Amino acid sequence: MDKWILKFVLFLAKQLAGKGVDFERLRIITETKILMDRRRVYLNWRQKQQKENSNPLLITLLLYGLFGAFAAAIIMTMQSLMGGMIFIHSYLLFMMTMTMITDFSSVLLDTTDNQVILPRPVNSRTLFIARLVHILVYLLQFTIALALVPLIAIFFKYGSLTGMASIATMLLTVALAVFVTYLLYAFILRFSNEQKVKDIVGYFQVFMTVFFAVAFQVIPRLTDMNILSTEFHIHWYSYLLPPVWMAMLLESVHTHQLDLPHAVMSGMALSIPAITFWLMIRYLAPSFSRKLSALNNDSAGSKIAATALAQPKGLSEKLSAITCRSKTESAGFEMVWKITARDKGFKLQFYPSLAYLLVFIFVFVFKSGQDVQTLWQKLPGTKMFLFFVYLCILSIANSRIFVEFNENFLASWIYQSTPVLRPGEIISGGLKALLVKFYLPVYAILFSFGYYVWGNGIIDDFVLGFFNNILIFLVTASFTEHYLPFSRQTNTKQQSGRFAQVMLQMLIIAALVGLHYLVIQVDWLIYLLIPVSAAGCYFFLKRIQELPWIKISF
Amino acid sequence: MAIIEITALKKQYGGNYVLKGIDLHIEAGQIVGYIGPNGAGKSTTIKILTGIISDFEGDAIVLGMDVRNNPVEIKQQIGYIPEQAALYDVLTPIEYLRFVGKLYQLEDGMIEKKSQELLRLFDLSEKANTRMNGFSKGMKQKVLLISGLIHNPDIIFLDEPLSGLDANAVILVKEILAQLKHAGKTIFYSSHIMDVVEKISDRIIIIDKGQVIADGSFETLKNNAHQGSLENIFTSLTGSSELHQNTAEQFIDILKS
C-alpha cells in the first residue's frame, strides 16, 4: 500500500512544489525512508517472535484496521449522529497522536539525516519536501488503516454527502494530531535534552502498550454500553474539544441546519486545523529542525542533569543489605533493581503483563452479563479470594524471564572476567529484587482488597498464599534454564522453551491452588502447611544460590 | 619467576586452529605489547589467560596457578579490559563500579571512595551520577579502565585500551601504565597503534595466524628486521608492503574508471 500512496503523494508534490526541487533525489530519498519504515520494529509487534523478512508495518496496519472495525461497530450501534461522530474523531485524534509519539518519534527525532544527506549534493528545499512527503505517506497509511472501516460505516448509515464531509473532517483531525505531536516535542526539546525526549517517548510507549493490552481484552467484552444511548448536550467546554467541532460540522451537513453554535463550531473545525498547520510549517518546523541538528553535538543540558541526578544512598542499596547474604548476591540484587527501573525493553514487556492482572480480575470475578451490584454483595460468601491470592504470580513469574534479556547483552562479559565463584548468587539476588520490588507491593494491594471484602478470616490464607507464590516462583526458576540477568539477546527468544516453562508453571500453580482449596475445608491444616511452604522456599532459594558455572546457559 | 607461563597453547574452533602452539614466558613487572593482524589470535590468547575460555590444548599458568583449575582465584588477582567492551549503560559510573566492585568482593565503602577518586582523576566527577547511555566512547572506555583496575590487580590484560580516547587521555593512560609497571605490576596488552606499542613496551610479541613470529624488545626486533619503525617491522613480517601498495593502486584505478 505504501508504494501506491508514495506515488500519489509524489505526484501531488510534483504539481505543487515547483522549482528548486530535484525530483530524482526526492524520489530516492523518500523511497529509501519508506523501505526503512517497513523494517522498523513496531511497538505492538515487538514482543512477538519476528522473522527477518516479515513486514511488521503491514501487521501493525492490519491491527489498526481491526481497531477500526470495532469503532465502526460502535458507530453502527450508536443512535445519535453526534455521539458517533464525537467518538470516531476522538478515537482518531487519540490514536494518531499516540502513533506519532510512540512509533514515528524515531523518524521525527532522527538526526542521521544530518550526517547522511546533508554532506551530499542535495539542496535544502528538496530535503524539506522529502521530509514532508515521508511524513504524509506515513500519516496517510495509518489514517487509511484506522478510518477505512468506520468511513464505510458512515457512508452506509448516513449517506454519501455526510460520508464525503467526514473524509474532510478526519483529515483535519489528523492535521491537528500532527500539530499536537509537534507542539509536545517542541515543548520538551525547549526545556530538556535529547535523552529526556527519549525517556518521555519511552513512557508514552509503555502507556500505549498497556493500553493496547487492556483494550484488546476489555473492549470486546463491554456488551452493556450505556454510553451508546446518551444524548449529547453542548456545554461551554464543548468549544474546546476538536472532536465536537467536527461532529457539529457533520451534523449540519447531515441535517442541513445551521444555528449559531453549529456555525461557530463548523467555522472552528475548518479554520483552526488550517491555522495550526500553517503555524507549524511556518514557525514550529524550522525551529524544530534547528534544535534537532543541535541535539547531536551539544552537551549543554547535561551538566544540570548531572547535579540533579546526584543521589544519596538509594533504596536498592539499603534493601540489598537487608535481603542478601553475600556481596555477589547483593550485586545481582542492586543491578536487577536498577535496570528494571530504567530499561525500556523490560518495562515494555513487564508492565503490560502486570496490566493483565486487571483483565483477569475483570474476566474471572466480574463476568460480563452479571450485575456488578449483586456480584459485589455475593462476593464475601464465595471462595473467590483464592483468585486474589494466586493471581499475581503469573505476571511476576514473567518478569523473571524478561530480566534475562537486554539490548546490551554483550555487557555480560563482566560476569566472566570477575572472580564469581557461585553465579547462582547473582541469579538469586536478582530473583529477590524482583520479589521485593514487584511481588510485595502487588500482593499487598491484593491483600488489602481481600481483607476489605472478606475480613479477618482470610489472613491465614493470604499468609499461606504468600509463601506458595514465592515457592512457585522459585521452583520454576530452579527447574528451567538458568541465565544471568541481562545476558541474552532480545530477539532470540525461544518459544519452545517458553511453552514448556509456562506449562510447568501452570501445573505447579494448579496443584498448589487445589491443595489450598482442600485446606480451606480443614481448619488446622493450614497452620501445618505454612511452615512447610516456607521451608520449601528456603530449600529452593538455596538450590539456586548454589548453582555452579556449568549449569548457566549463555 | 615467570608470572605467565604458556606452553604449546593451541585452540581450535570446529577443527580450525586459531592458535597453533604458542610458548611464552613472561616475567613480572614487564609491559608486554602483543600485536598481530586481525584474526591472528590475540583476543583468544588473552581470553584463555584470563580464565574466560577454558577448553584449549596445552598449558597456561598464571601467577603460579593453572587457569583451568583455578580460574576464580586468578580472576581475583588480574584485571581485564576487553576490546570494544560493552557495559550496562543505563547505570551511572558509580553504580556500575559498585556492581563490578562487589563481584570482586570489595567493601562498599572502599568501592565508593575509590570510584569517586578515580573518576575525578579521569575528569568524570561531574558525570559520576549520570547514566552512561549518553557517554562518548572515550568516556565509557575510562569507566571500563577503572572497572578493570579497581581491585588493584597484579596483572592487567588490556585489549585495545586506547581506542576512542582523546589525545590527553591517551597520554594519561600511557602514564598510568608506566606507573603501574613501577609499582611492580605486569601489563599484557594488544593494540593496533604501533607507535604507542613501540614507545611503552619492554617486550613486543608479534603473532600471525596463531603463531609467534617475533618476540623481543623493540631494539632486538629492529636489529633483526633491519627496519626503522615498528610499523615497518610489522608489515614486513605479516604481509608484504608491495602487496598493500598494489591494492591501493587498484583502488584508485577503479575510482577513476
Coordinates of N, CA, C and O in Angstrom, one line a residue, chain A residues 360-477:
Chain A
F360 N -7.6 -10.0 34.1 CA -8.0 -11.3 34.8 C -9.1 -11.1 35.8 O -10.1 -11.8 35.9
I361 N -8.9 -10.1 36.6 CA -9.9 -9.8 37.7 C -11.3 -9.5 37.0 O -12.3 -10.0 37.3
F362 N -11.2 -8.7 35.9 CA -12.4 -8.3 35.2 C -13.1 -9.6 34.6 O -14.3 -9.7 34.7
V363 N -12.3 -10.5 34.0 CA -12.9 -11.6 33.3 C -13.4 -12.6 34.3 O -14.5 -13.1 34.2
F364 N -12.6 -13.0 35.4 CA -13.0 -14.1 36.3 C -14.0 -13.6 37.3 O -15.0 -14.3 37.5
V365 N -13.8 -12.5 37.9 CA -14.6 -12.1 39.0 C -15.8 -11.4 38.6 O -17.0 -11.7 39.0
F366 N -15.6 -10.4 37.8 CA -16.8 -9.6 37.3 C -17.2 -10.0 35.9 O -16.9 -9.2 35.0
K367 N -17.7 -11.1 35.8 CA -18.0 -11.6 34.4 C -19.1 -10.7 33.8 O -20.0 -10.2 34.5
S368 N -18.9 -10.5 32.5 CA -19.9 -9.6 31.9 C -21.2 -10.3 31.9 O -21.3 -11.5 31.9
G369 N -22.3 -9.5 31.8 CA -23.6 -10.1 31.8 C -24.2 -10.1 33.2 O -25.4 -10.1 33.3
Q370 N -23.4 -10.1 34.2 CA -23.9 -10.1 35.5 C -23.9 -8.7 36.1 O -23.0 -7.9 35.8
D371 N -24.9 -8.4 36.9 CA -24.9 -7.1 37.5 C -23.8 -6.9 38.6 O -23.7 -7.7 39.5
V372 N -23.1 -5.8 38.4 CA -21.9 -5.6 39.3 C -22.4 -5.5 40.8 O -21.8 -6.0 41.7
Q373 N -23.5 -4.8 41.0 CA -24.0 -4.6 42.3 C -24.3 -6.0 43.1 O -23.8 -6.2 44.2
T374 N -25.0 -6.8 42.5 CA -25.3 -8.1 43.1 C -24.1 -9.0 43.3 O -23.9 -9.6 44.3
L375 N -23.2 -8.9 42.3 CA -22.0 -9.6 42.4 C -21.2 -9.2 43.6 O -20.6 -10.0 44.3
W376 N -21.1 -7.9 43.8 CA -20.4 -7.3 44.9 C -20.9 -7.8 46.2 O -20.2 -8.1 47.1
Q377 N -22.3 -7.9 46.3 CA -22.9 -8.3 47.5 C -22.6 -9.8 47.8 O -22.4 -10.2 48.9
K378 N -22.6 -10.6 46.7 CA -22.4 -12.0 46.9 C -21.0 -12.4 47.2 O -20.7 -13.4 47.8
L379 N -20.0 -11.5 46.8 CA -18.6 -11.8 46.9 C -18.1 -12.4 48.2 O -17.4 -13.4 48.2
P380 N -18.4 -11.7 49.4 CA -17.9 -12.2 50.6 C -18.3 -13.7 50.9 O -17.6 -14.4 51.7
G381 N -19.4 -14.2 50.3 CA -19.8 -15.6 50.6 C -19.0 -16.6 49.7 O -19.1 -17.8 50.0
T382 N -18.3 -16.1 48.7 CA -17.6 -17.0 47.8 C -16.2 -17.3 48.3 O -15.7 -16.7 49.2
K383 N -15.6 -18.3 47.5 CA -14.2 -18.6 47.8 C -13.3 -17.8 46.8 O -12.1 -18.2 46.5
M384 N -13.8 -16.8 46.2 CA -13.1 -16.0 45.1 C -11.8 -15.5 45.6 O -10.9 -15.1 44.8
F385 N -11.6 -15.3 46.9 CA -10.3 -14.7 47.4 C -9.1 -15.5 46.9 O -8.0 -15.0 46.8
L386 N -9.3 -16.8 46.6 CA -8.2 -17.6 46.1 C -7.6 -17.0 44.8 O -6.5 -17.0 44.5
F387 N -8.5 -16.4 44.0 CA -8.1 -15.7 42.8 C -7.1 -14.6 43.2 O -6.1 -14.4 42.6
F388 N -7.5 -13.8 44.2 CA -6.7 -12.7 44.5 C -5.4 -13.1 45.1 O -4.4 -12.5 45.0
V389 N -5.4 -14.3 45.8 CA -4.1 -14.8 46.4 C -3.1 -15.2 45.3 O -2.0 -14.9 45.3
Y390 N -3.6 -15.9 44.2 CA -2.7 -16.5 43.3 C -2.6 -15.8 41.9 O -1.9 -16.2 41.1
L391 N -3.4 -14.7 41.8 CA -3.5 -14.0 40.6 C -2.1 -13.4 40.1 O -1.8 -13.5 38.9
C392 N -1.4 -12.8 41.0 CA -0.3 -12.0 40.6 C 0.9 -12.8 40.2 O 1.8 -12.3 39.5
I393 N 1.0 -14.1 40.6 CA 2.2 -14.8 40.4 C 2.5 -15.0 38.9 O 3.7 -15.1 38.5
L394 N 1.5 -15.1 38.0 CA 1.8 -15.2 36.6 C 2.6 -14.1 36.0 O 3.6 -14.2 35.4
S395 N 2.1 -12.9 36.4 CA 2.8 -11.7 35.9 C 4.2 -11.6 36.5 O 5.2 -11.3 35.8
I396 N 4.3 -11.9 37.8 CA 5.6 -11.7 38.5 C 6.6 -12.8 37.9 O 7.7 -12.5 37.7
A397 N 6.0 -14.0 37.6 CA 6.9 -15.0 37.0 C 7.4 -14.6 35.7 O 8.6 -14.9 35.3
N398 N 6.6 -13.9 34.9 CA 7.1 -13.4 33.6 C 8.3 -12.5 33.8 O 9.2 -12.5 33.0
S399 N 8.3 -11.6 34.8 CA 9.4 -10.7 35.0 C 10.7 -11.4 35.1 O 11.7 -10.9 34.6
R400 N 10.7 -12.6 35.6 CA 11.9 -13.4 35.7 C 12.5 -13.7 34.4 O 13.7 -13.7 34.2
I401 N 11.7 -14.0 33.4 CA 12.2 -14.2 32.0 C 12.6 -12.9 31.4 O 13.6 -12.9 30.7
F402 N 11.8 -11.9 31.6 CA 12.2 -10.6 31.0 C 13.6 -10.1 31.4 O 14.3 -9.5 30.6
V403 N 14.0 -10.3 32.7 CA 15.3 -9.8 33.1 C 16.4 -10.5 32.5 O 17.6 -10.1 32.6
E404 N 16.2 -11.7 31.9 CA 17.3 -12.4 31.2 C 17.7 -11.6 30.0 O 18.9 -11.7 29.6
F405 N 16.8 -10.8 29.4 CA 17.1 -10.2 28.1 C 17.5 -8.8 28.3 O 17.1 -8.1 29.2
N406 N 18.4 -8.3 27.4 CA 18.8 -6.9 27.4 C 19.3 -6.6 26.0 O 20.0 -7.4 25.4
E407 N 19.0 -5.4 25.5 CA 19.6 -5.0 24.2 C 21.1 -5.0 24.3 O 21.8 -5.2 23.4
N408 N 21.6 -4.7 25.5 CA 23.0 -4.5 25.7 C 23.6 -5.8 26.3 O 24.5 -5.8 27.2
F409 N 23.1 -7.0 25.8 CA 23.5 -8.2 26.5 C 25.0 -8.5 26.4 O 25.6 -9.3 27.2
L410 N 25.7 -7.8 25.4 CA 27.2 -8.1 25.3 C 27.9 -7.6 26.6 O 29.0 -8.2 26.9
A411 N 27.3 -6.7 27.3 CA 28.0 -6.2 28.5 C 28.1 -7.3 29.6 O 28.8 -7.2 30.6
S412 N 27.5 -8.5 29.4 CA 27.5 -9.6 30.4 C 28.9 -10.2 30.4 O 29.1 -11.1 31.2
W413 N 29.9 -9.8 29.6 CA 31.2 -10.3 29.7 C 31.8 -10.1 31.1 O 32.6 -10.9 31.5
I414 N 31.2 -9.1 31.8 CA 31.8 -8.8 33.1 C 31.6 -9.9 34.1 O 32.4 -10.1 35.0
Y415 N 30.6 -10.7 33.9 CA 30.4 -11.8 34.8 C 31.5 -12.8 34.7 O 31.9 -13.5 35.7
Q416 N 32.0 -12.9 33.5 CA 33.1 -14.0 33.3 C 34.5 -13.5 33.6 O 35.4 -14.3 33.9
S417 N 34.7 -12.2 33.6 CA 36.0 -11.7 33.8 C 36.2 -11.4 35.3 O 37.4 -11.2 35.7
T418 N 35.2 -11.5 36.1 CA 35.3 -11.2 37.5 C 35.3 -12.6 38.3 O 34.7 -13.5 37.8
P419 N 35.9 -12.6 39.5 CA 36.0 -13.9 40.2 C 34.7 -14.3 40.8 O 34.6 -14.3 42.1
V420 N 33.7 -14.7 40.0 CA 32.5 -15.1 40.6 C 32.5 -16.6 40.8 O 32.6 -17.4 39.9
L421 N 32.5 -17.0 42.1 CA 32.6 -18.4 42.4 C 31.3 -19.1 42.2 O 31.2 -20.2 41.7
R422 N 30.2 -18.5 42.7 CA 28.9 -19.1 42.5 C 27.9 -18.1 41.8 O 27.2 -17.3 42.4
P423 N 27.8 -18.3 40.5 CA 27.0 -17.4 39.7 C 25.5 -17.5 40.1 O 24.7 -16.6 39.9
G424 N 25.1 -18.6 40.8 CA 23.8 -18.8 41.2 C 23.4 -17.6 42.2 O 22.2 -17.3 42.2
E425 N 24.4 -17.1 42.9 CA 24.0 -16.0 43.8 C 23.6 -14.7 43.1 O 22.8 -14.0 43.6
I426 N 24.2 -14.5 41.9 CA 23.8 -13.4 41.1 C 22.3 -13.5 40.7 O 21.5 -12.6 40.8
I427 N 22.0 -14.8 40.3 CA 20.6 -15.1 39.9 C 19.7 -14.9 41.1 O 18.6 -14.2 41.0
S428 N 20.0 -15.5 42.2 CA 19.1 -15.4 43.4 C 19.0 -14.0 43.9 O 17.9 -13.6 44.3
G429 N 20.1 -13.2 43.8 CA 19.9 -11.8 44.1 C 18.9 -11.1 43.2 O 18.1 -10.3 43.7
G430 N 19.0 -11.4 41.9 CA 18.0 -10.8 41.0 C 16.6 -11.2 41.3 O 15.7 -10.4 41.3
L431 N 16.4 -12.5 41.7 CA 15.1 -13.0 42.0 C 14.5 -12.3 43.2 O 13.4 -11.9 43.3
K432 N 15.4 -12.1 44.2 CA 15.0 -11.4 45.4 C 14.5 -10.0 45.1 O 13.6 -9.5 45.6
A433 N 15.3 -9.3 44.2 CA 15.0 -8.0 43.8 C 13.6 -7.9 43.2 O 12.8 -7.1 43.5
L434 N 13.3 -8.9 42.3 CA 12.0 -8.9 41.6 C 10.9 -9.2 42.6 O 9.8 -8.5 42.6
L435 N 11.1 -10.1 43.6 CA 10.1 -10.3 44.6 C 9.8 -9.1 45.5 O 8.7 -8.7 45.7
V436 N 10.9 -8.5 45.9 CA 10.7 -7.3 46.8 C 10.1 -6.2 46.0 O 9.2 -5.5 46.5
K437 N 10.6 -6.0 44.8 CA 10.1 -4.8 44.0 C 8.7 -4.9 43.5 O 8.0 -4.0 43.5
F438 N 8.4 -6.1 42.9 CA 7.1 -6.2 42.3 C 6.1 -7.1 43.1 O 4.9 -6.7 43.2
Y439 N 6.6 -8.2 43.6 CA 5.6 -9.1 44.2 C 5.1 -8.5 45.5 O 3.8 -8.5 45.7
L440 N 5.9 -8.0 46.4 CA 5.4 -7.5 47.7 C 4.4 -6.4 47.5 O 3.3 -6.5 48.1
P441 N 4.7 -5.3 46.7 CA 3.6 -4.3 46.6 C 2.3 -4.8 46.0 O 1.2 -4.5 46.5
V442 N 2.4 -5.6 44.9 CA 1.2 -6.0 44.3 C 0.4 -6.9 45.2 O -0.8 -6.8 45.3
Y443 N 1.1 -7.8 45.9 CA 0.4 -8.7 46.8 C -0.2 -7.9 48.0 O -1.3 -8.3 48.4
A444 N 0.5 -6.9 48.4 CA -0.1 -6.1 49.5 C -1.4 -5.4 49.1 O -2.4 -5.4 49.8
I445 N -1.4 -5.0 47.8 CA -2.6 -4.3 47.3 C -3.8 -5.4 47.2 O -4.9 -5.1 47.7
L446 N -3.4 -6.6 46.7 CA -4.4 -7.6 46.6 C -4.9 -8.0 47.9 O -6.1 -8.3 48.1
F447 N -4.0 -8.1 48.9 CA -4.4 -8.5 50.3 C -5.3 -7.4 50.9 O -6.3 -7.8 51.4
S448 N -5.0 -6.1 50.7 CA -5.9 -5.1 51.2 C -7.3 -5.2 50.7 O -8.3 -5.1 51.4
F449 N -7.3 -5.5 49.4 CA -8.7 -5.6 48.8 C -9.4 -6.9 49.4 O -10.5 -6.8 49.7
G450 N -8.7 -8.0 49.4 CA -9.3 -9.2 50.0 C -9.7 -9.0 51.4 O -10.8 -9.4 51.8
Y451 N -8.9 -8.3 52.2 CA -9.2 -8.0 53.6 C -10.5 -7.2 53.7 O -11.3 -7.4 54.6
Y452 N -10.5 -6.2 52.8 CA -11.7 -5.3 52.8 C -13.0 -6.1 52.5 O -14.0 -5.8 53.2
V453 N -12.9 -7.0 51.6 CA -14.1 -7.8 51.3 C -14.4 -8.9 52.2 O -15.5 -9.1 52.7
W454 N -13.4 -9.7 52.6 CA -13.6 -10.9 53.3 C -13.3 -10.8 54.8 O -13.7 -11.7 55.6
G455 N -12.6 -9.8 55.2 CA -12.3 -9.7 56.6 C -11.2 -10.6 57.2 O -10.4 -11.2 56.4
N456 N -11.2 -10.8 58.5 CA -10.2 -11.5 59.2 C -10.0 -12.9 58.8 O -8.9 -13.4 58.8
G457 N -11.0 -13.6 58.3 CA -11.0 -15.0 58.1 C -10.0 -15.4 57.0 O -9.6 -16.6 57.0
I458 N -9.5 -14.5 56.2 CA -8.7 -14.9 55.1 C -7.2 -14.5 55.3 O -6.4 -14.8 54.5
I459 N -6.9 -14.0 56.5 CA -5.5 -13.6 56.7 C -4.6 -14.9 56.6 O -3.6 -14.8 55.9
D460 N -5.0 -16.0 57.2 CA -4.1 -17.2 57.2 C -4.0 -17.7 55.7 O -2.9 -18.2 55.3
D461 N -5.1 -17.5 55.0 CA -5.0 -18.0 53.6 C -4.0 -17.1 52.8 O -3.2 -17.6 52.0
F462 N -4.0 -15.8 53.1 CA -3.0 -14.9 52.4 C -1.6 -15.2 52.9 O -0.7 -15.1 52.1
V463 N -1.4 -15.6 54.1 CA -0.1 -16.0 54.6 C 0.4 -17.2 53.9 O 1.5 -17.3 53.3
L464 N -0.4 -18.2 53.8 CA 0.0 -19.5 53.1 C 0.2 -19.1 51.6 O 1.2 -19.6 51.0
G465 N -0.7 -18.3 51.0 CA -0.5 -18.0 49.6 C 0.8 -17.2 49.4 O 1.4 -17.4 48.4
F466 N 1.1 -16.4 50.3 CA 2.4 -15.6 50.2 C 3.6 -16.5 50.0 O 4.4 -16.3 49.1
F467 N 3.7 -17.6 50.8 CA 4.8 -18.5 50.6 C 4.6 -19.4 49.4 O 5.6 -19.7 48.7
N468 N 3.4 -19.8 49.1 CA 3.2 -20.6 48.0 C 3.6 -19.9 46.7 O 4.2 -20.5 45.8
N469 N 3.2 -18.6 46.6 CA 3.6 -17.9 45.4 C 5.1 -17.8 45.2 O 5.6 -18.0 44.1
I470 N 5.8 -17.5 46.3 CA 7.2 -17.5 46.2 C 7.8 -18.9 45.9 O 8.7 -19.0 45.0
L471 N 7.2 -19.9 46.4 CA 7.6 -21.3 46.1 C 7.4 -21.5 44.6 O 8.3 -22.1 43.9
I472 N 6.3 -21.1 44.0 CA 6.0 -21.3 42.6 C 7.1 -20.6 41.8 O 7.7 -21.2 40.9
F473 N 7.4 -19.4 42.2 CA 8.4 -18.6 41.5 C 9.8 -19.2 41.6 O 10.5 -19.4 40.5
L474 N 10.1 -19.7 42.7 CA 11.5 -20.3 42.9 C 11.6 -21.7 42.2 O 12.6 -22.0 41.6
V475 N 10.5 -22.5 42.3 CA 10.5 -23.8 41.7 C 10.7 -23.7 40.2 O 11.5 -24.3 39.5
T476 N 9.9 -22.8 39.5 CA 10.0 -22.6 38.1 C 11.4 -22.1 37.7 O 12.0 -22.5 36.8
A477 N 11.9 -21.2 38.6 CA 13.3 -20.7 38.3 C 14.3 -21.7 38.4 O 15.3 -21.8 37.7

